[in-house]
């Protein structure tokens, strides 16, 4: 089966090369037909698991679309070349091609497609390079934000925030969380604002900044329904315990269902490494 597909691929390449030849009766290369044949060759190579050759065929397709000025198809072919690198576990090269395609999507007036490609790239690179994944998610969020697609933007900001916490880049995580919270406020998703306030408090306490944590709660009183809510009471109790160095009170809040099972990359554990102020420890759950 693989050998048959490889033979078919080479046949398509031969046809593509023929399309590019000129003669006395054919003055211009047929770039459109050549691109089509290279695309067919790429699919055949991919089906035969010859991913390096498939990548080369996709790049040839992109070259011919460029000559033909069919730029949206150039973007698609380059992104596919990146996916062939992914199949070979060559993630940095894969991301390079996908980012190049994204820039071209932007230049050709399809920013939504660019943002979705950046999101896909982030998912690809996340298992091996968290820093690059953060960069890609933030870029994707920025594209959606510029297009007033705030729901999509805030989802990607959330991905970036979680990874920033995992990387212990807590100053940046605090900034990202504030932006997330403001975006949820803008789209009037107030329950998520409550959750982001909780995440902000935990991050600021981990940074040792009680004042910033307290300010987050006080500013959230203006959110409809926050004052007196379960989230609000928990954070007020936590801050009181932290300020008074009451380990038992902090421990009770941290092990309450609200925090213990929250979809959050931060949690508190007052039983570990207690210095003069209660220690705040990041745990395994997501933001």
CSV table of C-alpha atoms in Angstrom, one decimal:
chain,number,residue,atom,x,y,z
A,1,UNK,CA,0.0,0.0,0.0
A,2,UNK,CA,2.8,2.4,1.0
A,3,UNK,CA,4.8,1.6,-2.1
A,4,UNK,CA,1.8,2.2,-4.3
A,5,UNK,CA,1.1,5.6,-2.7
A,6,UNK,CA,4.8,6.6,-3.1
A,7,UNK,CA,4.6,5.7,-6.8
A,8,UNK,CA,1.4,7.7,-7.2
A,9,UNK,CA,3.1,10.7,-5.5
A,10,UNK,CA,6.0,10.6,-8.0
A,11,UNK,CA,3.5,10.4,-10.8
A,12,UNK,CA,1.9,13.6,-9.6
A,13,UNK,CA,5.2,15.3,-9.2
A,14,UNK,CA,6.1,14.4,-12.8
A,15,UNK,CA,2.8,15.9,-13.9
A,16,UNK,CA,3.5,19.0,-11.9
A,17,UNK,CA,6.9,19.4,-13.5
A,18,UNK,CA,5.3,19.0,-16.9
A,19,UNK,CA,2.8,21.7,-16.1
A,20,UNK,CA,5.7,24.1,-15.4
A,21,UNK,CA,7.4,23.5,-18.7
A,22,UNK,CA,7.0,26.0,-21.6
A,23,UNK,CA,7.2,25.5,-25.3
A,24,UNK,CA,6.5,27.2,-28.6
A,25,UNK,CA,2.8,26.7,-28.1
A,26,UNK,CA,2.8,27.2,-24.3
A,27,UNK,CA,4.4,30.4,-23.2
A,28,UNK,CA,3.6,30.4,-19.5
A,29,UNK,CA,3.9,27.8,-16.9
A,30,UNK,CA,0.6,26.4,-15.5
A,31,UNK,CA,1.1,27.2,-11.9
A,32,UNK,CA,-2.4,26.4,-10.9
A,33,UNK,CA,-2.3,22.8,-12.2
A,34,UNK,CA,1.2,22.3,-10.9
A,35,UNK,CA,0.1,23.4,-7.4
A,36,UNK,CA,-2.8,20.9,-7.6
A,37,UNK,CA,-0.5,18.1,-8.6
A,38,UNK,CA,2.0,18.9,-5.8
A,39,UNK,CA,-0.9,18.9,-3.3
A,40,UNK,CA,-2.0,15.4,-4.6
A,41,UNK,CA,1.6,14.2,-4.3
A,42,UNK,CA,1.8,15.5,-0.7
A,43,UNK,CA,-1.4,13.6,0.3
A,44,UNK,CA,0.0,10.4,-1.2
A,45,UNK,CA,3.3,10.8,0.6
A,46,UNK,CA,1.4,11.6,3.9
A,47,UNK,CA,-0.7,8.4,3.4
A,48,UNK,CA,2.5,6.5,2.9
A,49,UNK,CA,3.9,8.1,6.1
A,50,UNK,CA,6.7,9.7,4.1
A,51,UNK,CA,6.4,12.9,6.0
A,52,UNK,CA,9.6,14.6,4.9
A,53,UNK,CA,8.7,14.2,1.3
A,54,UNK,CA,5.1,15.3,2.0
A,55,UNK,CA,6.5,18.4,3.6
A,56,UNK,CA,8.6,19.2,0.5
A,57,UNK,CA,5.6,18.6,-1.8
A,58,UNK,CA,3.4,21.0,0.3
A,59,UNK,CA,6.2,23.6,0.1
A,60,UNK,CA,6.3,23.1,-3.7
A,61,UNK,CA,2.5,23.6,-3.7
A,62,UNK,CA,3.0,26.8,-1.8
A,63,UNK,CA,5.6,28.1,-4.3
A,64,UNK,CA,3.2,27.6,-7.2
A,65,UNK,CA,0.3,29.2,-5.4
A,66,UNK,CA,2.6,32.1,-4.8
A,67,UNK,CA,3.5,32.4,-8.5
A,68,UNK,CA,-0.3,32.2,-9.2
A,69,UNK,CA,-1.0,34.9,-6.5
A,70,UNK,CA,-3.5,32.6,-4.8
A,71,UNK,CA,-2.2,33.6,-1.4
A,72,UNK,CA,-4.9,32.0,0.9
A,73,UNK,CA,-3.9,28.6,-0.5
A,74,UNK,CA,-0.2,29.4,0.1
A,75,UNK,CA,-1.1,29.8,3.8
A,76,UNK,CA,-2.9,26.4,3.9
A,77,UNK,CA,0.0,24.6,2.2
A,78,UNK,CA,2.6,26.1,4.5
A,79,UNK,CA,0.6,25.2,7.6
A,80,UNK,CA,0.3,21.6,6.2
A,81,UNK,CA,4.1,21.5,5.8
A,82,UNK,CA,4.3,22.4,9.5
A,83,UNK,CA,1.9,19.5,10.3
A,84,UNK,CA,4.3,17.1,8.4
A,85,UNK,CA,7.1,18.3,10.7
A,86,UNK,CA,4.9,17.6,13.7
A,87,UNK,CA,4.4,14.0,12.5
A,88,UNK,CA,8.2,13.7,12.6
A,89,UNK,CA,8.3,15.0,16.1
A,90,UNK,CA,10.2,18.1,14.9
A,91,UNK,CA,8.1,20.5,16.9
A,92,UNK,CA,10.3,23.7,16.7
A,93,UNK,CA,10.3,23.4,12.8
A,94,UNK,CA,6.6,22.6,12.8
A,95,UNK,CA,5.9,25.8,14.8
A,96,UNK,CA,8.0,27.9,12.5
A,97,UNK,CA,6.0,26.9,9.5
A,98,UNK,CA,2.7,27.4,11.3
A,99,UNK,CA,3.7,30.8,12.6
A,100,UNK,CA,4.7,31.8,9.1
A,101,UNK,CA,1.3,30.6,7.8
A,102,UNK,CA,-0.4,32.7,10.5
A,103,UNK,CA,1.4,35.8,9.5
A,104,UNK,CA,0.3,35.3,6.0
A,105,UNK,CA,-3.3,34.6,7.1
A,106,UNK,CA,-3.2,38.0,8.8
A,107,UNK,CA,-1.7,39.7,5.8
A,108,UNK,CA,-4.4,38.3,3.6
A,109,UNK,CA,-7.3,39.3,5.8
A,110,UNK,CA,-8.2,36.1,7.6
A,111,UNK,CA,-7.2,36.9,11.2
A,112,UNK,CA,-9.7,34.4,12.7
A,113,UNK,CA,-8.0,31.6,10.8
A,114,UNK,CA,-4.6,32.9,12.0
A,115,UNK,CA,-5.7,32.8,15.6
A,116,UNK,CA,-7.1,29.3,15.3
A,117,UNK,CA,-3.8,28.1,13.8
A,118,UNK,CA,-1.9,29.8,16.6
A,119,UNK,CA,-4.1,28.0,19.1
A,120,UNK,CA,-3.4,24.7,17.4
A,121,UNK,CA,0.3,25.4,17.4
A,122,UNK,CA,0.1,26.2,21.1
A,123,UNK,CA,-1.5,22.8,21.8
A,124,UNK,CA,1.2,21.1,19.7
A,125,UNK,CA,4.2,22.7,21.5
A,126,UNK,CA,2.7,22.7,25.1
A,127,UNK,CA,3.9,19.2,26.1
A,128,UNK,CA,7.5,20.1,25.4
A,129,UNK,CA,7.8,23.9,25.6
A,130,UNK,CA,5.5,25.7,28.0
A,131,UNK,CA,7.2,29.1,27.3
A,132,UNK,CA,6.5,28.9,23.6
A,133,UNK,CA,3.0,27.7,24.2
A,134,UNK,CA,2.3,30.8,26.4
A,135,UNK,CA,3.6,33.0,23.6
A,136,UNK,CA,1.4,31.4,21.0
A,137,UNK,CA,-1.7,31.5,23.1
A,138,UNK,CA,-1.2,35.1,24.0
A,139,UNK,CA,-0.7,36.0,20.3
A,140,UNK,CA,-3.9,34.1,19.4
A,141,UNK,CA,-5.8,35.9,22.1
A,142,UNK,CA,-4.5,39.2,20.8
A,143,UNK,CA,-5.7,38.5,17.3
A,144,UNK,CA,-9.2,37.6,18.6
A,145,UNK,CA,-9.3,40.6,20.8
A,146,UNK,CA,-8.5,42.9,17.9
A,147,UNK,CA,-11.4,41.3,16.1
A,148,UNK,CA,-13.7,41.9,19.1
A,149,UNK,CA,-14.0,38.2,19.6
A,150,UNK,CA,-13.7,38.5,23.4
A,151,UNK,CA,-15.1,35.1,24.3
A,152,UNK,CA,-12.5,33.3,22.2
A,153,UNK,CA,-9.8,35.7,23.4
A,154,UNK,CA,-10.5,35.2,27.1
A,155,UNK,CA,-10.4,31.4,26.6
A,156,UNK,CA,-6.9,31.6,25.2
A,157,UNK,CA,-5.8,34.1,27.9
A,158,UNK,CA,-6.9,31.5,30.4
A,159,UNK,CA,-4.6,28.9,28.8
A,160,UNK,CA,-1.7,31.3,28.9
A,161,UNK,CA,-2.4,32.2,32.6
A,162,UNK,CA,-2.5,28.5,33.6
A,163,UNK,CA,0.9,27.9,32.0
A,164,UNK,CA,2.4,31.1,33.5
A,165,UNK,CA,1.5,29.7,37.0
A,166,UNK,CA,2.9,26.3,36.1
A,167,UNK,CA,6.1,28.1,35.0
A,168,UNK,CA,6.1,30.1,38.3
A,169,UNK,CA,6.1,33.3,36.4
A,170,UNK,CA,3.7,34.7,38.9
A,171,UNK,CA,4.1,38.4,38.2
A,172,UNK,CA,3.1,37.8,34.6
A,173,UNK,CA,0.3,35.5,35.7
A,174,UNK,CA,-1.1,38.2,37.9
A,175,UNK,CA,-1.2,40.6,35.0
A,176,UNK,CA,-2.7,38.0,32.7
A,177,UNK,CA,-5.4,37.2,35.3
A,178,UNK,CA,-6.4,40.8,35.6
A,179,UNK,CA,-6.8,41.1,31.9
A,180,UNK,CA,-8.8,37.9,31.9
A,181,UNK,CA,-11.1,39.1,34.7
A,182,UNK,CA,-11.6,42.5,32.9
A,183,UNK,CA,-12.6,40.7,29.7
A,184,UNK,CA,-15.1,38.5,31.5
A,185,UNK,CA,-16.5,41.7,33.1
A,186,UNK,CA,-16.8,43.2,29.7
A,187,UNK,CA,-18.8,40.3,28.4
A,188,UNK,CA,-20.8,40.3,31.7
A,189,UNK,CA,-19.8,36.8,32.8
A,190,UNK,CA,-19.7,37.7,36.4
A,191,UNK,CA,-19.4,34.2,37.9
A,192,UNK,CA,-16.1,33.8,36.0
A,193,UNK,CA,-15.1,37.2,37.4
A,194,UNK,CA,-15.6,35.7,40.9
A,195,UNK,CA,-13.4,32.7,40.0
A,196,UNK,CA,-10.7,34.9,38.6
A,197,UNK,CA,-10.7,37.1,41.8
A,198,UNK,CA,-10.1,33.9,43.8
A,199,UNK,CA,-7.2,33.0,41.4
A,200,UNK,CA,-5.8,36.5,41.7
A,201,UNK,CA,-5.8,36.3,45.5
A,202,UNK,CA,-4.0,33.0,45.6
A,203,UNK,CA,-1.4,34.2,43.2
A,204,UNK,CA,-0.8,37.5,45.0
A,205,UNK,CA,-0.5,35.6,48.3
A,206,UNK,CA,2.0,33.3,46.8
A,207,UNK,CA,3.9,36.3,45.7
A,208,UNK,CA,3.8,37.5,49.3
A,209,UNK,CA,1.8,40.6,48.4
A,210,UNK,CA,-1.1,40.7,50.9
A,211,UNK,CA,-2.0,44.3,49.9
A,212,UNK,CA,-2.5,43.3,46.2
A,213,UNK,CA,-4.6,40.3,47.2
A,214,UNK,CA,-6.8,42.4,49.5
A,215,UNK,CA,-7.2,45.0,46.8
A,216,UNK,CA,-8.5,42.4,44.4
A,217,UNK,CA,-11.3,41.4,46.7
A,218,UNK,CA,-12.2,45.0,47.5
A,219,UNK,CA,-12.3,46.0,43.9
A,220,UNK,CA,-14.6,43.0,43.2
A,221,UNK,CA,-17.2,44.3,45.6
A,222,UNK,CA,-18.5,46.3,42.7
A,223,UNK,CA,-19.2,43.2,40.7
A,224,UNK,CA,-22.9,42.3,40.7
A,225,UNK,CA,-23.5,39.5,43.2
A,226,UNK,CA,-20.0,39.3,44.5
A,227,UNK,CA,-20.4,40.8,48.0
A,228,UNK,CA,-21.7,38.1,50.3
A,229,UNK,CA,-21.1,35.3,47.7
A,230,UNK,CA,-19.4,32.0,48.6
A,231,UNK,CA,-16.3,33.2,46.7
A,232,UNK,CA,-16.2,36.5,48.5
A,233,UNK,CA,-16.7,35.0,52.0
A,234,UNK,CA,-14.0,32.4,51.3
A,235,UNK,CA,-11.5,35.0,50.2
A,236,UNK,CA,-12.3,37.4,53.1
A,237,UNK,CA,-11.8,34.5,55.5
A,238,UNK,CA,-8.5,33.4,53.8
A,239,UNK,CA,-7.1,37.0,53.9
A,240,UNK,CA,-8.0,37.4,57.6
A,241,UNK,CA,-6.3,34.1,58.4
A,242,UNK,CA,-3.3,35.0,56.4
A,243,UNK,CA,-3.0,38.4,58.0
A,244,UNK,CA,-3.4,37.0,61.5
A,245,UNK,CA,-1.1,34.1,60.7
A,246,UNK,CA,-3.9,31.7,61.7
A,247,UNK,CA,-2.7,28.5,60.1
A,248,UNK,CA,-5.9,26.5,61.0
A,249,UNK,CA,-8.2,29.1,59.4
A,250,UNK,CA,-6.1,29.2,56.2
A,251,UNK,CA,-6.0,25.5,56.1
A,252,UNK,CA,-9.8,25.2,56.4
A,253,UNK,CA,-10.4,27.6,53.5
A,254,UNK,CA,-7.8,25.9,51.4
A,255,UNK,CA,-9.4,22.5,51.9
A,256,UNK,CA,-12.9,23.7,51.4
A,257,UNK,CA,-14.7,22.4,48.3
A,258,UNK,CA,-14.5,25.8,46.7
A,259,UNK,CA,-10.8,25.8,46.5
A,260,UNK,CA,-10.0,22.1,46.7
A,261,UNK,CA,-11.9,21.3,43.5
A,262,UNK,CA,-11.7,24.5,41.6
A,263,UNK,CA,-10.5,24.3,38.0
A,264,UNK,CA,-7.4,26.2,39.0
A,265,UNK,CA,-3.6,25.9,38.7
A,266,UNK,CA,-3.2,27.5,42.1
A,267,UNK,CA,-4.2,26.3,45.5
A,268,UNK,CA,-3.1,26.9,49.1
A,269,UNK,CA,-1.5,24.5,51.5
A,270,UNK,CA,-0.6,26.1,54.8
A,271,UNK,CA,0.9,22.9,56.2
A,272,UNK,CA,4.1,23.2,54.0
A,273,UNK,CA,7.2,25.3,54.8
A,274,UNK,CA,5.8,27.9,57.1
A,275,UNK,CA,8.0,31.0,57.3
A,276,UNK,CA,7.1,34.1,59.3
A,277,UNK,CA,4.1,34.5,57.0
A,278,UNK,CA,2.0,31.6,56.0
A,279,UNK,CA,3.5,29.8,53.0
A,280,UNK,CA,1.3,29.8,49.8
A,281,UNK,CA,2.0,26.8,47.6
A,282,UNK,CA,1.0,26.3,44.0
A,283,UNK,CA,-0.6,22.9,43.3
A,284,UNK,CA,-1.6,20.9,40.3
A,285,UNK,CA,-5.1,22.0,39.3
A,286,UNK,CA,-5.8,24.6,36.5
A,287,UNK,CA,-6.7,28.3,36.5
